[in-house]
CSV table of C-alpha atoms in Angstrom, one decimal:
chain,number,residue,atom,x,y,z
A,1,MET,CA,169.2,124.9,75.1
A,2,SER,CA,168.4,123.0,77.9
A,3,ASP,CA,166.0,123.7,80.9
A,4,LYS,CA,167.9,123.5,84.1
A,5,THR,CA,167.2,125.0,87.3
A,6,VAL,CA,170.1,126.3,89.2
A,7,GLU,CA,169.9,125.8,92.9
A,8,LYS,CA,171.3,128.5,95.8
A,9,PRO,CA,173.9,126.1,97.8
A,10,VAL,CA,172.1,126.5,101.4
A,11,GLY,CA,173.5,129.3,103.4
A,12,ALA,CA,173.2,131.8,100.5
A,13,TYR,CA,170.3,133.4,101.4
A,14,LYS,CA,171.7,137.0,102.8
A,15,PRO,CA,168.5,138.8,104.7
A,16,THR,CA,167.7,141.7,103.4
A,17,VAL,CA,168.0,145.3,106.2
A,18,LYS,CA,165.7,147.4,106.2
A,19,LYS,CA,166.8,150.4,106.6
A,20,ILE,CA,164.3,154.5,106.8
A,21,ARG,CA,166.0,157.2,104.7
A,22,GLY,CA,169.5,155.2,104.5
A,23,ILE,CA,169.6,154.5,108.7
A,24,ARG,CA,168.9,151.2,109.5
A,25,ARG,CA,165.9,150.3,112.1
A,26,SER,CA,168.2,149.1,115.2
A,27,ALA,CA,169.6,152.3,115.3
A,28,PHE,CA,166.5,154.0,117.0
A,29,SER,CA,166.4,151.6,119.4
A,30,MET,CA,170.2,153.3,120.2
A,31,PRO,CA,168.5,156.1,122.9
A,32,TYR,CA,167.2,153.7,124.2
A,33,MET,CA,169.5,151.0,125.4
A,34,ALA,CA,171.8,154.0,126.1
A,35,LEU,CA,169.1,155.5,128.7
A,36,SER,CA,167.9,151.8,130.0
A,37,ILE,CA,172.3,151.5,130.5
A,38,ILE,CA,172.3,155.0,132.5
A,39,PHE,CA,169.7,154.7,134.5
A,40,VAL,CA,168.5,151.0,135.3
A,41,VAL,CA,171.3,149.4,135.2
A,42,VAL,CA,174.6,151.6,136.7
A,43,PRO,CA,171.9,152.1,139.2
A,44,LEU,CA,171.4,148.0,139.8
A,45,CYS,CA,175.2,147.6,139.6
A,46,ILE,CA,175.9,150.3,142.2
A,47,MET,CA,173.3,148.7,144.2
A,48,VAL,CA,174.2,145.4,143.6
A,49,TYR,CA,177.6,146.2,145.3
A,50,TYR,CA,176.1,148.6,148.5
A,51,ALA,CA,174.2,145.5,149.2
A,52,PHE,CA,178.0,143.4,149.3
A,53,THR,CA,179.7,145.7,150.9
A,54,ASP,CA,180.2,147.2,154.0
A,55,ILE,CA,181.0,150.9,155.6
A,56,ASP,CA,184.6,150.1,154.7
A,57,GLY,CA,184.1,149.3,151.4
A,58,ASN,CA,185.3,145.8,152.2
A,59,PHE,CA,182.4,142.9,150.9
A,60,SER,CA,180.4,141.5,153.2
A,61,PHE,CA,177.5,139.4,153.5
A,62,GLY,CA,176.6,141.2,157.0
A,63,ASN,CA,173.5,143.4,155.4
A,64,PHE,CA,172.2,140.7,154.5
A,65,GLY,CA,172.3,138.6,157.6
A,66,HIS,CA,171.1,142.0,159.4
A,67,PHE,CA,168.0,141.5,157.4
A,68,PHE,CA,167.6,138.1,158.6
A,69,THR,CA,168.1,138.8,162.2
A,70,ARG,CA,166.0,142.3,162.6
A,71,PRO,CA,163.1,141.7,164.9
A,72,ASN,CA,159.9,141.7,163.6
A,73,ILE,CA,161.1,142.4,159.8
A,74,MET,CA,159.0,139.0,158.9
A,75,ALA,CA,155.7,140.3,160.1
A,76,VAL,CA,155.9,144.0,158.4
A,77,MET,CA,157.1,141.8,155.1
A,78,GLY,CA,154.1,139.9,155.6
A,79,LYS,CA,152.3,142.9,156.1
A,80,SER,CA,153.1,144.8,152.9
A,81,PHE,CA,152.6,142.0,150.8
A,82,LEU,CA,149.4,141.2,152.2
A,83,VAL,CA,148.4,145.2,151.4
A,84,ALA,CA,149.8,144.2,148.0
A,85,LEU,CA,147.4,141.2,147.6
A,86,ILE,CA,144.4,143.4,149.1
A,87,THR,CA,144.8,146.3,146.7
A,88,THR,CA,145.3,143.5,143.3
A,89,ALA,CA,142.2,141.8,144.0
A,90,VAL,CA,140.7,145.6,144.8
A,91,CYS,CA,141.9,146.8,141.9
A,92,PHE,CA,140.9,143.7,139.7
A,93,LEU,CA,137.3,143.7,141.0
A,94,LEU,CA,136.9,147.0,140.1
A,95,ALA,CA,138.8,147.6,137.1
A,96,TYR,CA,136.9,143.8,135.0
A,97,PRO,CA,133.1,145.2,135.3
A,98,LEU,CA,134.2,148.3,134.0
A,99,ALA,CA,136.6,147.3,131.1
A,100,LEU,CA,133.7,144.8,130.4
A,101,ALA,CA,131.3,148.0,130.4
A,102,LEU,CA,133.7,149.8,128.3
A,103,THR,CA,134.2,147.1,125.6
A,104,SER,CA,130.8,146.2,125.1
A,105,SER,CA,129.8,149.9,125.0
A,106,THR,CA,128.0,151.0,122.0
A,107,LEU,CA,128.4,154.6,122.4
A,108,ASN,CA,130.9,156.2,119.8
A,109,LYS,CA,132.7,158.4,122.0
A,110,LYS,CA,134.3,155.2,124.1
A,111,PHE,CA,137.4,156.9,124.6
A,112,ILE,CA,136.1,159.8,126.1
A,113,LEU,CA,135.0,157.6,128.5
A,114,VAL,CA,138.4,155.9,129.0
A,115,MET,CA,139.8,158.3,129.6
A,116,LEU,CA,137.8,160.1,132.3
A,117,PHE,CA,139.8,157.0,134.7
A,118,ILE,CA,143.1,157.3,132.5
A,119,LEU,CA,143.5,161.8,133.5
A,120,PRO,CA,144.2,160.9,136.9
A,121,MET,CA,147.6,159.7,135.8
A,122,TRP,CA,148.9,162.8,133.9
A,123,ILE,CA,149.0,164.5,137.6
A,124,ASN,CA,151.9,163.7,140.1
A,125,SER,CA,151.6,161.1,142.6
A,126,LEU,CA,152.0,162.0,145.2
A,127,LEU,CA,149.3,164.6,144.3
A,128,ARG,CA,146.8,163.1,144.3
A,129,THR,CA,147.7,161.2,147.4
A,130,TYR,CA,147.6,164.7,148.9
A,131,ALA,CA,144.1,165.0,147.9
A,132,MET,CA,142.6,161.7,148.6
A,133,LYS,CA,143.6,162.2,152.2
A,134,ILE,CA,141.5,165.4,152.3
A,135,VAL,CA,139.1,163.8,151.1
A,136,LEU,CA,139.4,160.7,153.3
A,137,HIS,CA,138.9,162.9,156.1
A,138,ILE,CA,136.2,164.9,154.8
A,139,LEU,CA,134.4,161.6,155.3
A,140,ASP,CA,135.5,161.1,158.7
A,141,VAL,CA,138.0,157.6,157.3
A,142,THR,CA,139.9,157.6,160.9
A,143,ASN,CA,141.5,153.8,160.7
A,144,ALA,CA,144.8,154.3,159.4
A,145,TRP,CA,144.6,150.6,157.2
A,146,THR,CA,142.0,151.3,155.4
A,147,ALA,CA,142.9,154.8,154.6
A,148,VAL,CA,146.4,153.4,152.5
A,149,THR,CA,144.4,150.5,151.1
A,150,VAL,CA,141.8,153.1,149.5
A,151,GLY,CA,144.7,155.3,148.5
A,152,MET,CA,147.1,152.6,147.5
A,153,VAL,CA,143.7,151.7,144.8
A,154,TYR,CA,142.8,154.8,143.8
A,155,ASP,CA,146.5,155.8,142.7
A,156,PHE,CA,147.0,152.4,141.0
A,157,PHE,CA,143.6,151.4,139.6
A,158,PRO,CA,144.7,153.1,136.5
A,159,PHE,CA,147.4,150.2,135.9
A,160,MET,CA,145.2,147.4,135.7
A,161,LEU,CA,142.0,149.2,133.8
A,162,MET,CA,144.6,149.7,130.9
A,163,PRO,CA,145.2,146.2,130.1
A,164,LEU,CA,142.0,144.2,131.1
A,165,TYR,CA,140.2,147.0,128.1
A,166,SER,CA,143.6,146.3,125.8
A,167,VAL,CA,143.3,142.9,126.0
A,168,LEU,CA,139.0,142.5,125.8
A,169,SER,CA,138.5,145.2,123.0
A,170,GLY,CA,141.0,143.3,121.1
A,171,MET,CA,139.2,139.5,122.1
A,172,ASP,CA,137.8,138.1,118.5
A,173,LYS,CA,134.1,138.6,119.3
A,174,SER,CA,133.3,135.5,116.6
A,175,LEU,CA,134.2,133.5,119.7
A,176,VAL,CA,131.5,135.3,122.3
A,177,GLU,CA,129.2,134.8,119.6
A,178,ALA,CA,129.8,131.5,119.2
A,179,SER,CA,129.4,130.9,122.4
A,180,HIS,CA,125.8,132.4,122.3
A,181,ASP,CA,125.1,130.7,119.2
A,182,LEU,CA,126.2,127.4,120.8
A,183,GLY,CA,123.4,128.0,123.9
A,184,ALA,CA,125.9,129.7,126.7
A,185,SER,CA,124.5,131.6,128.6
A,186,GLY,CA,126.5,134.9,130.2
A,187,VAL,CA,128.0,134.0,132.9
A,188,THR,CA,129.3,130.8,131.1
A,189,THR,CA,130.4,132.3,128.1
A,190,LEU,CA,132.0,135.4,130.7
A,191,PHE,CA,133.9,132.4,133.1
A,192,LYS,CA,135.0,129.8,129.9
A,193,VAL,CA,135.8,132.2,126.6
A,194,LYS,CA,136.2,136.1,128.1
A,195,LEU,CA,138.1,135.5,131.7
A,196,PRO,CA,140.7,132.5,129.9
A,197,LEU,CA,140.8,135.2,127.0
A,198,SER,CA,141.3,138.4,128.7
A,199,LEU,CA,144.0,135.9,130.9
A,200,PRO,CA,147.9,138.3,129.8
A,201,GLY,CA,145.5,141.4,130.5
A,202,ILE,CA,144.8,139.7,133.7
A,203,VAL,CA,148.5,139.2,134.6
A,204,SER,CA,149.6,142.6,132.8
A,205,GLY,CA,147.2,144.3,135.4
A,206,VAL,CA,148.0,142.7,138.7
A,207,LEU,CA,152.2,142.9,137.8
A,208,MET,CA,151.7,146.7,137.1
A,209,VAL,CA,149.6,146.9,140.4
A,210,PHE,CA,151.3,144.4,143.1
A,211,MET,CA,155.4,144.9,141.9
A,212,PRO,CA,154.7,148.9,142.6
A,213,THR,CA,152.1,148.8,146.1
A,214,VAL,CA,154.6,146.1,148.1
A,215,SER,CA,156.9,148.2,147.4
A,216,THR,CA,155.8,151.9,147.8
A,217,PHE,CA,155.9,153.9,150.8
A,218,ALA,CA,154.5,157.5,150.4
A,219,ILE,CA,150.8,156.8,150.1
A,220,SER,CA,151.7,155.2,153.8
A,221,ASP,CA,154.4,158.0,154.9
A,222,ILE,CA,150.9,160.2,154.2
A,223,LEU,CA,147.7,158.2,154.8
A,224,GLY,CA,149.0,155.7,157.6
A,225,ASP,CA,150.7,156.3,160.8
A,226,THR,CA,153.3,154.0,162.9
A,227,SER,CA,151.2,151.0,162.6
A,228,THR,CA,151.6,151.4,158.8
A,229,TYR,CA,154.7,150.2,158.2
A,230,LEU,CA,155.5,148.7,155.4
A,231,PHE,CA,158.2,147.0,153.9
A,232,GLY,CA,159.0,149.8,151.7
A,233,ASN,CA,159.1,152.6,154.4
A,234,VAL,CA,162.4,150.2,156.2
A,235,ILE,CA,163.6,150.4,152.8
A,236,ASP,CA,163.3,154.5,152.6
A,237,GLN,CA,164.5,154.6,156.4
A,238,TRP,CA,167.9,152.5,155.7
A,239,PHE,CA,168.3,155.2,152.5
A,240,ARG,CA,168.0,158.6,155.0
A,241,ASN,CA,170.9,157.5,157.2
A,242,SER,CA,174.5,158.0,155.9
A,243,GLY,CA,175.4,155.3,156.9
A,244,GLY,CA,172.6,152.6,155.7
A,245,TRP,CA,172.7,152.4,151.4
A,246,HIS,CA,174.5,150.0,152.7
A,247,ILE,CA,171.7,147.7,155.2
A,248,GLY,CA,169.2,149.7,152.1
A,249,SER,CA,170.6,148.4,149.6
A,250,ALA,CA,170.5,144.9,150.9
A,251,TYR,CA,166.7,144.8,151.9
A,252,SER,CA,166.5,146.8,148.0
A,253,LEU,CA,168.0,143.8,146.5
A,254,ILE,CA,166.1,141.1,148.6
A,255,LEU,CA,162.7,142.9,147.8
A,256,LEU,CA,163.6,142.9,143.7
A,257,LEU,CA,164.7,139.4,143.8
A,258,LEU,CA,161.3,138.8,145.6
A,259,ILE,CA,159.1,140.4,142.8
A,260,ALA,CA,161.0,138.7,139.9
A,261,VAL,CA,160.0,135.4,141.1
A,262,THR,CA,156.5,136.7,141.1
A,263,VAL,CA,157.1,138.1,137.5
A,264,ILE,CA,158.4,134.9,136.5
A,265,ILE,CA,156.2,132.5,137.9
A,266,ALA,CA,153.2,135.5,135.9
A,267,ASN,CA,155.3,134.7,133.1
A,268,ARG,CA,154.8,130.3,133.0
A,269,ILE,CA,151.3,131.1,133.7
A,270,THR,CA,151.2,133.4,130.3
A,271,LYS,CA,153.5,130.9,128.4
A,272,GLY,CA,151.1,127.8,129.8
A,273,HIS,CA,148.1,129.4,128.8
A,274,THR,CA,149.3,130.4,125.1
A,275,GLU,CA,150.9,127.4,124.1
A,276,VAL,CA,147.0,125.7,125.5
A,277,GLY,CA,145.1,128.2,123.3
A,278,GLY,CA,147.6,127.2,120.6
A,279,VAL,CA,147.1,123.8,120.5
A,280,LEU,CA,143.2,124.4,121.4
């Protein structure tokens, strides 16, 4: 018999479809896809429809023209983005040292410590905001902007802490040890090793805090006054009016586009960091 190797033609390989109890694994994503279509895609399509139509249902760009001709709307949007930036920066400055301390702690019950900071997320946001209003009243905090900023930091702080804690706890400790072995100080190791490696968690935390903060309206309504009128309050005001859904949808779509640009920029930063890390 001649020893011949039979080669399969290119393209003859068929990947096996993984199944669980006879059901394709992709089938388990169908409920999620259905919920995404019902609660994300359909409302978005409705918003786009209202944004590009007038009160009679005719196609129109007038709703967007209303945005660019409304007095002081840019100032309101600027204040919203400024408050969101301040809130995000404060959350990061508080959460990053805490995440470092939790990941470097030798306690066996670190999970309990982490849960103490996550427990407020189990309570309704409005209830927490009203509770913060009582606390600020007891502390005699009368400045509306301070009250709103403190309320936002308190409300969105866990969304910054969790991504940072997750990425720092999964960091390769040998890189930190190698940095110390090479004579780097703790500060140098922080800025040259830990901070760059934790950039994906930082970007995730920033997005998870910045995006809801820039569009919120309940916190500024409860803790603020007329001076803390943010862009989310403008949108909320239009949707409260029976004939304002078209303009409110246009405003919402503009804010959605601005947030989408922010996400794209953040993804580019994360992708660039990943590519540099892979080369190094």
